[in-house]
Amino acid sequence: MCFAKLVFAPLSYTGWGALKQLLTEVEKYSPKKILVVTDPILEKIGLVEKVAKPLKEEGYDITVYTEIEPEPPLEIGEKLVSFTREGQFEMVIGVGGGSAMDLAKLAAVLTVHEGPVAHYLNLTGTKKVKKKGLPMILIPTTSGTGSEVTNISVLSLENTKDVVTHDYLLADITIVDPELTVSVPSKVTAATGIDALTHAVEAYVSVNASPTSDALAIQAIRLIGRSLRKAVENGNDKQARIDMSHGSYLAGLAFFNAGVAGVHALAYPLGGKFHIPHGESNAILLPYVMGYIRKSCTKRMKDVLDALDESYHSLSEEEASYKCIDEFKKLIVDVGIPNTLKGFNIPESAIDSLTEEGEGQKRLLVRSPLPLERDDIYRIYQAAFEGVIVEPCLIK
């Protein structure tokens, strides 16, 4: 491939205090009615009011919608889109983690389309997104999903996940303010942080990687590697929160342009079947998928290790690729996430059905530097159950 198509959200504000730019940007659109899609917990702790108050003081009609949940099922998306269509809103603002922002994308775009959300799903839908939708502002309150800079909305189905995807789902404006992440609990900080790391790692080894996505991914890995443990240990560590916000943002840009692959493909069924949060699903699988494909990307895994910890720079590519897997496992344990399927009480008997659902994630699997077929996927899940790194040459 001689060129790369690069897509970025039109306008982003990043850094401590960036939320102050919200009113200025809203004024450019002069919306009469604004829908704020957010998590009920964020409303309860007053974070939503912090976002909405300056808008209310200027006379904007604000409706706060909180009927969402983590790993949102299709039914939640359907209900929100129906509510948005009936409400005649002129702008949508998503405030929260990936679920809130993904649902805000659906509300903004599908409100100007006809038919149920199910008709627009990637794997089974029969309709295409054709219209721009309402003006949309996305404001993340976690450092992990990267949803604020991507064109994808993820929904949980009965046993797996599917997406609605189109460039019209890109936000008009993103506001990444690390100050909004200070109140995030340590468990969520850990899970979303590993999610962001996975975005960067998978983007860096993706078959669609480019020099631009590489630069974004490596800097994201560097920032996350030096700050995630600190942010989990002390949520008030300002510099750690700043590093994590910027790391997550860069990782989002990296994976939006280069894509994610095997880790995410195999993580989706864990969320769909067992309702494991997306970040934790990625955490379970990151060492085992990367260990399995290691030989296809040893040079790149050495680069990842160097970004995580420069002290290993003298290792050979082969040595560094093994050490990189060890560092993934250590980081996951250090931030308090179980790193096996057993640790989440997932029975070995589930591996067959997980494999079947994972195999269906072709959109993601095609980006893996090592093609992953059904037998490979089964072996990776088995490895994740037993907590043992395996490679193709050792088991075929």
Coordinates of C-alpha atoms in Angstrom, one line a residue:
M1 CA 0.0 0.0 0.0
C2 CA 1.6 3.3 -1.2
F3 CA -0.6 5.7 0.7
A4 CA -2.8 6.0 3.8
K5 CA -6.2 7.6 4.3
L6 CA -6.1 9.6 7.5
V7 CA -9.3 10.9 9.1
F8 CA -9.4 13.1 12.2
A9 CA -12.3 14.8 14.1
P10 CA -12.6 18.4 12.8
L11 CA -11.9 20.2 16.0
S12 CA -10.5 19.2 19.4
Y13 CA -9.6 21.0 22.6
T14 CA -7.3 19.1 24.9
G15 CA -5.8 19.9 28.3
W16 CA -6.6 20.9 31.8
G17 CA -9.5 23.3 31.8
A18 CA -10.5 22.7 28.2
L19 CA -14.2 22.5 29.2
K20 CA -14.2 26.3 29.3
Q21 CA -14.4 26.2 25.5
L22 CA -17.8 24.5 25.4
L23 CA -20.0 27.6 25.6
T24 CA -18.1 29.3 22.8
E25 CA -18.5 26.3 20.5
V26 CA -22.2 25.8 21.3
E27 CA -22.8 29.5 20.5
K28 CA -21.6 28.9 17.0
Y29 CA -24.6 26.7 16.3
S30 CA -27.2 28.6 18.3
P31 CA -29.3 25.5 19.0
K32 CA -32.6 26.0 20.7
K33 CA -32.8 22.5 22.3
I34 CA -29.8 20.5 23.4
L35 CA -29.8 16.9 24.4
V36 CA -27.1 15.8 26.9
V37 CA -26.5 12.0 26.9
T38 CA -24.7 10.9 30.0
D39 CA -24.2 8.3 32.7
P40 CA -26.6 8.6 35.7
I41 CA -23.7 8.4 38.1
L42 CA -22.1 11.5 36.5
E43 CA -25.4 13.3 37.1
K44 CA -25.5 12.2 40.7
I45 CA -22.0 13.4 41.5
G46 CA -22.6 16.8 39.9
L47 CA -20.3 16.4 36.9
V48 CA -23.1 16.9 34.4
E49 CA -24.2 20.1 36.1
K50 CA -20.7 21.4 35.7
V51 CA -21.0 20.9 32.0
A52 CA -24.6 22.1 31.6
K53 CA -24.6 25.1 34.0
P54 CA -22.9 27.6 31.7
L55 CA -25.2 26.6 28.9
K56 CA -28.3 27.0 31.1
E57 CA -27.1 30.4 32.3
E58 CA -27.1 31.5 28.7
G59 CA -30.7 30.4 28.2
Y60 CA -30.2 27.1 26.3
D61 CA -32.9 24.5 26.8
I62 CA -31.1 21.5 28.1
T63 CA -32.5 18.0 28.4
V64 CA -30.3 15.5 30.3
Y65 CA -30.8 11.8 29.2
T66 CA -29.4 9.2 31.6
E67 CA -31.2 6.0 30.7
I68 CA -28.0 4.3 29.6
E69 CA -25.8 1.5 30.9
P70 CA -22.3 0.2 30.4
E71 CA -21.8 -2.0 27.4
P72 CA -25.2 -0.7 26.1
P73 CA -27.5 -3.3 24.5
L74 CA -29.2 -2.6 21.2
E75 CA -32.5 -1.9 23.0
I76 CA -31.0 1.0 24.9
G77 CA -29.8 2.5 21.6
E78 CA -33.2 2.0 20.0
K79 CA -34.9 3.8 22.9
L80 CA -32.6 6.7 22.9
V81 CA -32.9 7.3 19.1
S82 CA -36.7 7.2 19.4
F83 CA -36.5 9.8 22.2
T84 CA -34.2 12.0 20.2
R85 CA -36.5 11.9 17.1
E86 CA -39.5 12.8 19.2
G87 CA -37.7 15.6 21.0
Q88 CA -36.8 17.8 18.0
F89 CA -33.4 18.6 19.4
E90 CA -30.9 20.7 17.5
M91 CA -27.6 19.5 19.1
V92 CA -26.4 16.5 21.0
I93 CA -23.6 16.5 23.7
G94 CA -22.2 13.2 24.9
V95 CA -20.6 13.3 28.4
G96 CA -19.0 10.3 30.0
G97 CA -17.2 7.1 29.0
G98 CA -17.4 5.2 25.8
S99 CA -21.0 4.0 26.3
A100 CA -22.4 7.6 26.7
M101 CA -20.4 8.9 23.8
D102 CA -21.3 6.0 21.5
L103 CA -24.9 6.4 22.3
A104 CA -24.7 10.2 21.7
K105 CA -23.4 9.4 18.2
L106 CA -26.4 7.3 17.5
A107 CA -28.7 9.9 18.8
A108 CA -27.1 12.7 16.7
V109 CA -27.0 10.8 13.4
L110 CA -29.9 8.3 13.4
T111 CA -32.4 10.9 14.5
V112 CA -32.4 12.2 10.9
H113 CA -32.7 8.7 9.5
E114 CA -35.7 6.3 9.3
G115 CA -36.1 2.8 10.8
P116 CA -34.6 1.1 13.8
V117 CA -31.0 1.1 14.8
A118 CA -30.8 -2.6 14.1
H119 CA -31.1 -1.9 10.4
Y120 CA -27.8 0.1 10.5
L121 CA -25.6 -2.5 12.2
N122 CA -22.4 -3.5 10.5
L123 CA -22.8 -7.3 10.5
T124 CA -26.6 -7.7 10.0
G125 CA -28.0 -4.3 8.9
T126 CA -29.6 -3.6 5.6
K127 CA -29.5 0.2 5.6
K128 CA -26.7 2.7 5.2
V129 CA -26.0 6.0 7.0
K130 CA -26.5 8.8 4.4
K131 CA -27.1 12.0 6.3
K132 CA -24.9 14.1 8.6
G133 CA -27.2 14.4 11.6
L134 CA -27.3 17.0 14.4
P135 CA -24.2 18.9 15.5
M136 CA -22.4 16.8 18.0
I137 CA -19.9 17.6 20.9
L138 CA -18.3 14.7 22.8
I139 CA -16.7 15.2 26.2
P140 CA -15.0 12.1 27.7
T141 CA -14.8 11.7 31.5
T142 CA -12.6 8.6 31.3
S143 CA -9.2 8.0 29.7
G144 CA -9.6 5.0 27.6
T145 CA -12.2 4.4 25.0
G146 CA -11.1 7.0 22.4
S147 CA -14.8 7.2 21.3
E148 CA -14.6 11.0 21.1
V149 CA -12.4 10.7 18.0
T150 CA -13.8 7.7 16.2
N151 CA -16.7 7.0 13.8
I152 CA -18.0 3.9 15.6
S153 CA -20.8 3.2 18.0
V154 CA -20.6 -0.2 19.7
L155 CA -23.7 -2.0 20.9
S156 CA -24.1 -5.3 22.7
L157 CA -26.1 -8.1 21.2
E158 CA -27.2 -11.4 22.8
N159 CA -23.8 -13.1 22.6
T160 CA -21.4 -10.6 21.0
K161 CA -21.2 -7.0 19.9
D162 CA -21.8 -5.1 16.6
V163 CA -21.3 -1.5 15.5
V164 CA -22.8 1.3 13.5
T165 CA -20.0 3.0 11.7
H166 CA -19.8 5.9 9.3
D167 CA -17.7 9.1 9.1
Y168 CA -20.9 11.0 9.9
L169 CA -20.6 9.6 13.4
L170 CA -17.4 11.7 13.9
A171 CA -17.9 14.5 16.5
D172 CA -18.0 18.1 15.2
I173 CA -16.1 19.0 18.4
T174 CA -14.3 17.0 21.1
I175 CA -13.3 18.4 24.4
V176 CA -10.7 16.3 26.3
D177 CA -10.3 17.9 29.8
P178 CA -8.2 15.7 32.2
E179 CA -9.9 17.6 35.2
L180 CA -13.1 15.7 34.4
T181 CA -11.4 12.4 35.0
V182 CA -10.2 13.1 38.6
S183 CA -13.3 11.6 40.2
V184 CA -13.1 8.3 38.2
P185 CA -12.8 5.3 40.6
S186 CA -9.5 3.3 40.5
K187 CA -11.2 0.2 39.0
V188 CA -12.6 2.2 36.1
T189 CA -9.3 4.1 35.7
A190 CA -7.5 0.7 35.4
A191 CA -9.9 -0.8 32.9
T192 CA -10.2 2.2 30.6
G193 CA -6.4 2.7 30.8
I194 CA -5.7 -0.8 29.6
D195 CA -8.3 -0.2 26.9
A196 CA -6.4 2.8 25.7
L197 CA -3.1 0.9 25.8
T198 CA -4.6 -1.9 23.7
H199 CA -5.8 0.7 21.2
A200 CA -2.3 2.0 20.8
V201 CA -0.6 -1.4 20.7
E202 CA -3.0 -2.9 18.2
A203 CA -2.8 0.2 16.0
Y204 CA 1.0 0.0 16.0
V205 CA 1.1 -3.7 14.9
S206 CA -1.8 -3.3 12.5
V207 CA -1.4 -4.2 8.8
N208 CA -2.9 -0.8 8.2
A209 CA -0.3 1.2 10.3
S210 CA 1.3 4.2 8.7
P211 CA 4.0 6.6 9.9
T212 CA 1.3 9.0 11.2
S213 CA -0.6 6.3 13.2
D214 CA 2.8 4.9 14.4
A215 CA 3.8 8.3 15.9
L216 CA 0.4 8.6 17.6
A217 CA 0.5 5.1 18.9
I218 CA 4.0 5.1 20.3
Q219 CA 3.5 8.4 22.1
A220 CA 0.3 7.1 23.5
I221 CA 2.1 4.0 24.8
R222 CA 4.8 6.2 26.3
L223 CA 2.3 8.4 28.2
I224 CA 0.1 5.5 29.4
G225 CA 3.1 3.4 30.4
R226 CA 4.4 6.1 32.7
S227 CA 1.1 7.2 34.2
L228 CA -1.5 4.4 34.5
R229 CA -0.2 2.9 37.7
K230 CA 0.0 6.4 39.3
A231 CA -3.5 7.3 38.2
V232 CA -4.9 4.1 39.6
E233 CA -3.0 4.5 42.9
N234 CA -3.9 8.2 43.3
G235 CA -6.7 9.7 41.3
N236 CA -5.8 13.2 42.3
D237 CA -2.3 12.9 40.7
K238 CA -2.8 15.8 38.2
Q239 CA 0.1 14.9 36.0
A240 CA -0.9 11.3 35.8
R241 CA -4.4 12.3 34.8
I242 CA -3.1 14.7 32.2
D243 CA -0.8 12.0 30.7
M244 CA -3.6 9.5 30.7
S245 CA -6.1 11.9 28.9
H246 CA -3.6 12.8 26.2
G247 CA -2.5 9.1 25.9
S248 CA -6.1 8.0 25.5
Y249 CA -6.8 10.7 22.9
L250 CA -3.7 9.9 20.9
A251 CA -4.5 6.1 21.1
G252 CA -8.0 6.9 19.8
L253 CA -6.6 8.7 16.8
A254 CA -4.1 6.0 16.2
F255 CA -6.6 3.1 16.2
F256 CA -9.2 5.0 14.3
N257 CA -6.7 5.4 11.4
A258 CA -4.9 2.0 11.7
G259 CA -7.5 -0.1 13.3
V260 CA -7.5 -2.7 16.1
A261 CA -7.5 -6.4 15.5
G262 CA -7.3 -9.7 17.4
V263 CA -7.5 -8.4 21.0
H264 CA -10.7 -6.4 20.3
A265 CA -12.2 -9.1 18.1
L266 CA -11.9 -11.7 20.9
A267 CA -12.9 -9.2 23.6
Y268 CA -16.3 -8.5 22.0
P269 CA -17.8 -11.9 22.8
L270 CA -16.7 -11.6 26.4
G271 CA -18.6 -8.4 26.7
G272 CA -21.6 -9.7 24.8
K273 CA -21.9 -13.1 26.6
F274 CA -20.6 -12.4 30.1
H275 CA -21.1 -8.6 30.3
I276 CA -17.5 -8.0 31.2
P277 CA -16.6 -4.3 30.8
H278 CA -14.8 -3.7 27.5
G279 CA -11.5 -2.5 29.1
E280 CA -11.3 -5.6 31.3
S281 CA -12.1 -7.8 28.3
N282 CA -9.2 -6.3 26.5
A283 CA -7.0 -6.7 29.6
I284 CA -7.7 -10.4 29.8
L285 CA -6.7 -11.0 26.1
L286 CA -3.9 -8.5 25.5
P287 CA -1.0 -10.8 26.6
Y288 CA -2.4 -13.9 25.0
V289 CA -3.2 -12.5 21.6
M290 CA 0.0 -10.6 21.4
G291 CA 1.9 -13.6 22.7
Y292 CA 0.3 -15.7 20.0
I293 CA 1.1 -13.3 17.1
R294 CA 4.5 -12.3 18.5
K295 CA 6.6 -13.8 15.7
S296 CA 4.8 -11.7 13.1
C297 CA 5.8 -8.4 14.7
T298 CA 8.9 -8.8 16.9
K299 CA 10.5 -5.5 15.7
R300 CA 7.3 -3.6 16.5
M301 CA 6.9 -5.3 19.9
K302 CA 10.5 -4.2 20.7
D303 CA 9.4 -0.6 19.9
V304 CA 6.4 -1.0 22.2
L305 CA 8.6 -2.2 25.0
D306 CA 11.0 0.7 24.5
A307 CA 8.0 3.1 24.8
L308 CA 6.8 1.3 28.0
D309 CA 10.2 1.2 29.6
E310 CA 13.4 2.5 28.0
S311 CA 15.6 0.4 30.4
Y312 CA 15.2 -2.6 28.1
H313 CA 16.5 -0.9 25.0
S314 CA 19.6 -3.2 24.8
L315 CA 17.5 -6.4 24.4
S316 CA 17.4 -8.0 21.0
E317 CA 14.1 -7.9 19.0
E318 CA 13.4 -11.5 20.0
E319 CA 14.2 -11.0 23.7
A320 CA 12.3 -7.7 23.8
S321 CA 9.2 -9.2 22.2
Y322 CA 9.0 -11.8 25.0
K323 CA 9.7 -9.2 27.6
C324 CA 6.9 -7.0 26.2
I325 CA 4.4 -9.8 26.9
D326 CA 5.7 -10.0 30.4
E327 CA 5.3 -6.3 30.9
F328 CA 1.7 -6.4 29.7
K329 CA 0.9 -9.1 32.2
K330 CA 2.7 -7.3 35.0
L331 CA 0.9 -4.0 34.3
I332 CA -2.5 -5.7 34.2
V333 CA -1.9 -7.4 37.6
D334 CA -0.5 -4.1 39.1
V335 CA -3.7 -2.2 38.3
G336 CA -5.8 -4.9 39.8
I337 CA -7.4 -6.7 36.9
P338 CA -7.5 -10.5 36.7
N339 CA -5.6 -11.7 33.7
T340 CA -7.3 -15.0 33.0
L341 CA -10.8 -16.2 32.0
K342 CA -10.8 -18.2 35.2
G343 CA -10.3 -14.9 37.1
F344 CA -13.7 -13.8 35.8
N345 CA -15.4 -17.1 36.5
I346 CA -15.8 -17.9 32.8
P347 CA -16.0 -21.7 32.4
E348 CA -13.8 -23.7 30.0
S349 CA -17.0 -24.9 28.4
A350 CA -17.7 -21.5 27.0
I351 CA -14.6 -21.5 24.8
D352 CA -16.4 -23.1 21.8
S353 CA -19.1 -20.5 21.7
L354 CA -16.6 -17.7 22.3
T355 CA -14.6 -19.0 19.4
E356 CA -17.6 -19.0 17.1
E357 CA -18.5 -15.4 18.0
G358 CA -14.9 -14.2 17.8
E359 CA -14.4 -15.7 14.4
G360 CA -17.3 -13.6 13.2
Q361 CA -15.5 -10.3 13.9
K362 CA -14.0 -10.2 10.4
R363 CA -13.9 -6.4 10.3
L364 CA -11.3 -6.5 13.1
L365 CA -9.5 -9.7 12.4
V366 CA -8.3 -8.7 8.9
R367 CA -6.0 -6.1 10.5
S368 CA -3.9 -8.7 12.4
P369 CA -0.3 -9.1 11.2
L370 CA -0.8 -12.9 11.7
P371 CA -4.1 -14.2 10.2
L372 CA -6.2 -15.7 12.9
E373 CA -8.5 -18.5 11.9
R374 CA -10.9 -20.6 14.0
D375 CA -8.3 -22.9 15.4
D376 CA -6.0 -20.0 16.3
I377 CA -8.9 -18.2 18.1
Y378 CA -9.8 -21.3 20.0
R379 CA -6.2 -21.7 21.2
I380 CA -5.9 -18.1 22.3
Y381 CA -9.1 -18.4 24.4
Q382 CA -7.7 -21.7 25.8
A383 CA -4.5 -20.0 26.7
A384 CA -6.4 -17.1 28.3
F385 CA -8.3 -19.6 30.4
E386 CA -5.2 -21.5 31.5
G387 CA -3.0 -18.3 31.9
V388 CA -0.3 -19.7 29.6
I389 CA 1.2 -17.9 26.6
V390 CA 1.2 -20.1 23.5
E391 CA 2.4 -19.6 19.9
P392 CA 1.3 -21.3 16.7
C393 CA 4.5 -23.2 16.1
L394 CA 4.2 -24.9 19.5
I395 CA 0.7 -26.2 19.2
K396 CA 0.0 -26.9 15.5

